[in-house]
Amino acid sequence: MLKERHRKLYYITVALFVVYLLFLVWVVLFKLGFSLSEIGTIKAYNFIPFHYEDGHNIGFHISEVRDNILIFIPVGVYLCLLFKEIPFWGKAALIFAVSLALEGSQYVLAVGSFDITDLITNTAGGIIGIGVYLIGRTLFRDKVKAERINAVLINLITVLLVGGTALILSLN
């Protein structure tokens, strides 16, 4: 019975990780939009970390940095839950690769700009997610219980985030 519950939670976690990755693509590439009319209109890049053309509007960029970090935290948690055999640096490299793919796609599809700052902050967010997972694991002596709690919490966060975003957009 217990193993059956673990298996169900595992499959739910895998499914919600896929949903989260699709949500991440939608947020990063399409900026929560539903129209493909923007494709091919923006093609830019920035290779100077934390450099912004409008230097007097720093507050906006601080929130962008915060948002980039926050949106990648679940990626780190999910990687820890689903790919235990991959060491820390392997997970960090995967987070970097996902961010690089998204940033590169923005440039290639001309839906945004490739920004080194986003690459740095996205990767930092994912690494923070790994740390959140590890903290969650160390809070409990029972590692199985810690795994379940981590999985339930990240799954709940995913459902609330994706569902809440969909609800807000449907009401506007």
mmCIF file of C-alpha atoms in Angstrom:
data_model
loop_
_atom_site.group_PDB
_atom_site.id
_atom_site.type_symbol
_atom_site.label_atom_id
_atom_site.label_comp_id
_atom_site.label_asym_id
_atom_site.label_seq_id
_atom_site.Cartn_x
_atom_site.Cartn_y
_atom_site.Cartn_z
ATOM 1 C CA MET A 1 0.000 0.000 0.000
ATOM 2 C CA LEU A 2 2.752 2.418 0.964
ATOM 3 C CA LYS A 3 4.757 1.642 -2.179
ATOM 4 C CA GLU A 4 1.638 2.200 -4.289
ATOM 5 C CA ARG A 5 1.225 5.679 -2.750
ATOM 6 C CA HIS A 6 4.897 6.434 -3.443
ATOM 7 C CA ARG A 7 4.477 5.329 -7.051
ATOM 8 C CA LYS A 8 1.383 7.512 -7.500
ATOM 9 C CA LEU A 9 3.132 10.504 -5.953
ATOM 10 C CA TYR A 10 6.127 9.893 -8.232
ATOM 11 C CA TYR A 11 3.948 9.878 -11.371
ATOM 12 C CA ILE A 12 2.074 12.963 -10.211
ATOM 13 C CA THR A 13 5.424 14.683 -9.594
ATOM 14 C CA VAL A 14 6.700 13.728 -13.063
ATOM 15 C CA ALA A 15 3.491 15.007 -14.681
ATOM 16 C CA LEU A 16 3.581 18.278 -12.748
ATOM 17 C CA PHE A 17 7.265 18.757 -13.600
ATOM 18 C CA VAL A 18 6.333 18.512 -17.280
ATOM 19 C CA VAL A 19 3.471 20.977 -16.677
ATOM 20 C CA TYR A 20 5.897 23.297 -14.882
ATOM 21 C CA LEU A 21 8.411 23.135 -17.727
ATOM 22 C CA LEU A 22 5.650 23.976 -20.231
ATOM 23 C CA PHE A 23 4.575 26.846 -17.963
ATOM 24 C CA LEU A 24 8.190 28.034 -17.826
ATOM 25 C CA VAL A 25 8.428 28.008 -21.633
ATOM 26 C CA TRP A 26 5.156 29.928 -21.839
ATOM 27 C CA VAL A 27 6.329 32.532 -19.317
ATOM 28 C CA VAL A 28 9.839 32.986 -20.720
ATOM 29 C CA LEU A 29 9.154 32.750 -24.447
ATOM 30 C CA PHE A 30 5.615 34.049 -24.750
ATOM 31 C CA LYS A 31 5.424 36.312 -21.660
ATOM 32 C CA LEU A 32 2.086 34.750 -20.626
ATOM 33 C CA GLY A 33 0.589 35.684 -24.001
ATOM 34 C CA PHE A 34 -1.690 33.670 -26.205
ATOM 35 C CA SER A 35 -0.822 35.302 -29.521
ATOM 36 C CA LEU A 36 1.968 34.204 -31.806
ATOM 37 C CA SER A 37 1.878 37.590 -33.556
ATOM 38 C CA GLU A 38 4.966 38.726 -31.614
ATOM 39 C CA ILE A 39 7.180 36.048 -33.154
ATOM 40 C CA GLY A 40 9.806 37.602 -35.330
ATOM 41 C CA THR A 41 9.600 41.109 -33.894
ATOM 42 C CA ILE A 42 12.257 41.215 -31.149
ATOM 43 C CA LYS A 43 15.802 40.006 -31.717
ATOM 44 C CA ALA A 44 18.355 41.359 -29.267
ATOM 45 C CA TYR A 45 21.098 40.210 -26.937
ATOM 46 C CA ASN A 46 23.012 41.421 -23.904
ATOM 47 C CA PHE A 47 26.295 39.821 -22.871
ATOM 48 C CA ILE A 48 27.114 42.298 -20.076
ATOM 49 C CA PRO A 49 25.825 40.952 -16.730
ATOM 50 C CA PHE A 50 23.389 43.227 -14.884
ATOM 51 C CA HIS A 51 23.697 45.936 -17.542
ATOM 52 C CA TYR A 52 20.578 47.738 -18.674
ATOM 53 C CA GLU A 53 20.257 50.365 -21.378
ATOM 54 C CA ASP A 54 17.905 52.479 -19.246
ATOM 55 C CA GLY A 55 20.244 52.822 -16.281
ATOM 56 C CA HIS A 56 17.921 55.078 -14.285
ATOM 57 C CA ASN A 57 15.143 52.443 -14.044
ATOM 58 C CA ILE A 58 16.927 50.084 -11.632
ATOM 59 C CA GLY A 59 13.855 49.143 -9.514
ATOM 60 C CA PHE A 60 12.188 47.393 -12.442
ATOM 61 C CA HIS A 61 15.272 45.320 -13.070
ATOM 62 C CA ILE A 62 15.584 44.302 -9.444
ATOM 63 C CA SER A 63 12.083 42.833 -9.636
ATOM 64 C CA GLU A 64 13.015 41.106 -12.902
ATOM 65 C CA VAL A 65 16.076 39.554 -11.254
ATOM 66 C CA ARG A 66 13.909 38.453 -8.290
ATOM 67 C CA ASP A 67 11.274 36.986 -10.614
ATOM 68 C CA ASN A 68 13.881 35.086 -12.648
ATOM 69 C CA ILE A 69 15.294 33.580 -9.478
ATOM 70 C CA LEU A 70 11.878 32.665 -8.076
ATOM 71 C CA ILE A 71 10.562 31.045 -11.243
ATOM 72 C CA PHE A 72 13.546 28.687 -11.463
ATOM 73 C CA ILE A 73 13.517 27.515 -7.816
ATOM 74 C CA PRO A 74 10.986 24.741 -8.580
ATOM 75 C CA VAL A 75 13.255 23.420 -11.345
ATOM 76 C CA GLY A 76 15.977 22.711 -8.781
ATOM 77 C CA VAL A 77 13.526 21.033 -6.397
ATOM 78 C CA TYR A 78 12.027 18.879 -9.151
ATOM 79 C CA LEU A 79 15.457 17.792 -10.385
ATOM 80 C CA CYS A 80 16.376 16.694 -6.859
ATOM 81 C CA LEU A 81 13.143 14.741 -6.452
ATOM 82 C CA LEU A 82 13.236 13.020 -9.823
ATOM 83 C CA PHE A 83 16.945 12.594 -10.565
ATOM 84 C CA LYS A 84 18.555 11.603 -7.282
ATOM 85 C CA GLU A 85 21.450 9.833 -9.014
ATOM 86 C CA ILE A 86 22.672 13.033 -10.677
ATOM 87 C CA PRO A 87 25.204 14.872 -8.484
ATOM 88 C CA PHE A 88 24.827 18.528 -7.520
ATOM 89 C CA TRP A 89 27.011 19.867 -10.353
ATOM 90 C CA GLY A 90 25.117 17.764 -12.865
ATOM 91 C CA LYS A 91 21.831 19.253 -11.670
ATOM 92 C CA ALA A 92 23.331 22.757 -11.773
ATOM 93 C CA ALA A 93 24.509 22.084 -15.347
ATOM 94 C CA LEU A 94 20.997 20.908 -16.315
ATOM 95 C CA ILE A 95 19.479 24.072 -14.848
ATOM 96 C CA PHE A 96 21.997 26.147 -16.781
ATOM 97 C CA ALA A 97 21.209 24.176 -19.959
ATOM 98 C CA VAL A 98 17.452 24.722 -19.575
ATOM 99 C CA SER A 99 18.013 28.440 -19.029
ATOM 100 C CA LEU A 100 20.431 28.624 -21.965
ATOM 101 C CA ALA A 101 17.911 26.830 -24.200
ATOM 102 C CA LEU A 102 15.156 29.259 -23.199
ATOM 103 C CA GLU A 103 17.346 32.341 -23.608
ATOM 104 C CA GLY A 104 18.690 31.094 -26.934
ATOM 105 C CA SER A 105 15.163 30.292 -28.116
ATOM 106 C CA GLN A 106 14.075 33.848 -27.361
ATOM 107 C CA TYR A 107 16.771 35.129 -29.681
ATOM 108 C CA VAL A 108 16.310 32.519 -32.423
ATOM 109 C CA LEU A 109 12.510 32.846 -32.450
ATOM 110 C CA ALA A 110 12.812 36.641 -32.133
ATOM 111 C CA VAL A 111 10.380 36.733 -29.198
ATOM 112 C CA GLY A 112 12.734 38.413 -26.765
ATOM 113 C CA SER A 113 16.352 39.026 -26.052
ATOM 114 C CA PHE A 114 19.126 36.696 -25.022
ATOM 115 C CA ASP A 115 20.270 38.182 -21.726
ATOM 116 C CA ILE A 116 23.259 36.920 -19.772
ATOM 117 C CA THR A 117 21.703 38.355 -16.599
ATOM 118 C CA ASP A 118 18.678 36.104 -17.071
ATOM 119 C CA LEU A 119 20.981 33.125 -17.594
ATOM 120 C CA ILE A 120 22.797 33.926 -14.335
ATOM 121 C CA THR A 121 19.655 34.591 -12.279
ATOM 122 C CA ASN A 122 17.744 31.600 -13.669
ATOM 123 C CA THR A 123 20.654 29.312 -12.820
ATOM 124 C CA ALA A 124 20.951 30.859 -9.359
ATOM 125 C CA GLY A 125 17.236 30.254 -8.789
ATOM 126 C CA GLY A 126 17.568 26.592 -9.736
ATOM 127 C CA ILE A 127 20.561 26.175 -7.425
ATOM 128 C CA ILE A 128 18.552 27.815 -4.635
ATOM 129 C CA GLY A 129 15.873 25.210 -5.400
ATOM 130 C CA ILE A 130 18.438 22.464 -4.840
ATOM 131 C CA GLY A 131 19.251 24.116 -1.504
ATOM 132 C CA VAL A 132 15.559 24.310 -0.575
ATOM 133 C CA TYR A 133 15.218 20.605 -1.309
ATOM 134 C CA LEU A 134 18.298 19.762 0.789
ATOM 135 C CA ILE A 135 17.043 21.884 3.692
ATOM 136 C CA GLY A 136 13.692 20.114 3.465
ATOM 137 C CA ARG A 137 15.457 16.748 3.580
ATOM 138 C CA THR A 138 17.533 17.641 6.619
ATOM 139 C CA LEU A 139 14.548 18.902 8.628
ATOM 140 C CA PHE A 140 13.219 15.361 9.012
ATOM 141 C CA ARG A 141 14.980 12.294 10.324
ATOM 142 C CA ASP A 142 12.792 10.054 8.189
ATOM 143 C CA LYS A 143 14.112 10.549 4.635
ATOM 144 C CA VAL A 144 11.072 8.879 3.042
ATOM 145 C CA LYS A 145 8.769 11.299 4.844
ATOM 146 C CA ALA A 146 11.011 14.217 3.829
ATOM 147 C CA GLU A 147 10.828 13.124 0.185
ATOM 148 C CA ARG A 148 7.042 12.911 0.345
ATOM 149 C CA ILE A 149 6.722 16.326 1.973
ATOM 150 C CA ASN A 150 9.088 17.909 -0.586
ATOM 151 C CA ALA A 151 7.116 16.315 -3.435
ATOM 152 C CA VAL A 152 3.713 17.305 -2.055
ATOM 153 C CA LEU A 153 4.851 20.888 -1.419
ATOM 154 C CA ILE A 154 6.415 21.454 -4.854
ATOM 155 C CA ASN A 155 3.425 19.808 -6.542
ATOM 156 C CA LEU A 156 1.064 22.046 -4.589
ATOM 157 C CA ILE A 157 3.115 25.123 -5.466
ATOM 158 C CA THR A 158 3.015 24.125 -9.140
ATOM 159 C CA VAL A 159 -0.753 23.617 -9.114
ATOM 160 C CA LEU A 160 -1.318 26.933 -7.318
ATOM 161 C CA LEU A 161 1.083 28.849 -9.554
ATOM 162 C CA VAL A 162 -0.096 27.445 -12.880
ATOM 163 C CA GLY A 163 -3.747 27.318 -11.852
ATOM 164 C CA GLY A 164 -3.658 30.769 -10.287
ATOM 165 C CA THR A 165 -2.011 32.252 -13.367
ATOM 166 C CA ALA A 166 -4.591 30.613 -15.627
ATOM 167 C CA LEU A 167 -7.421 31.889 -13.421
ATOM 168 C CA ILE A 168 -6.080 35.443 -13.340
ATOM 169 C CA LEU A 169 -5.591 35.487 -17.107
ATOM 170 C CA SER A 170 -9.051 34.055 -17.747
ATOM 171 C CA LEU A 171 -10.634 36.781 -15.597
ATOM 172 C CA ASN A 172 -8.880 39.592 -17.484
#
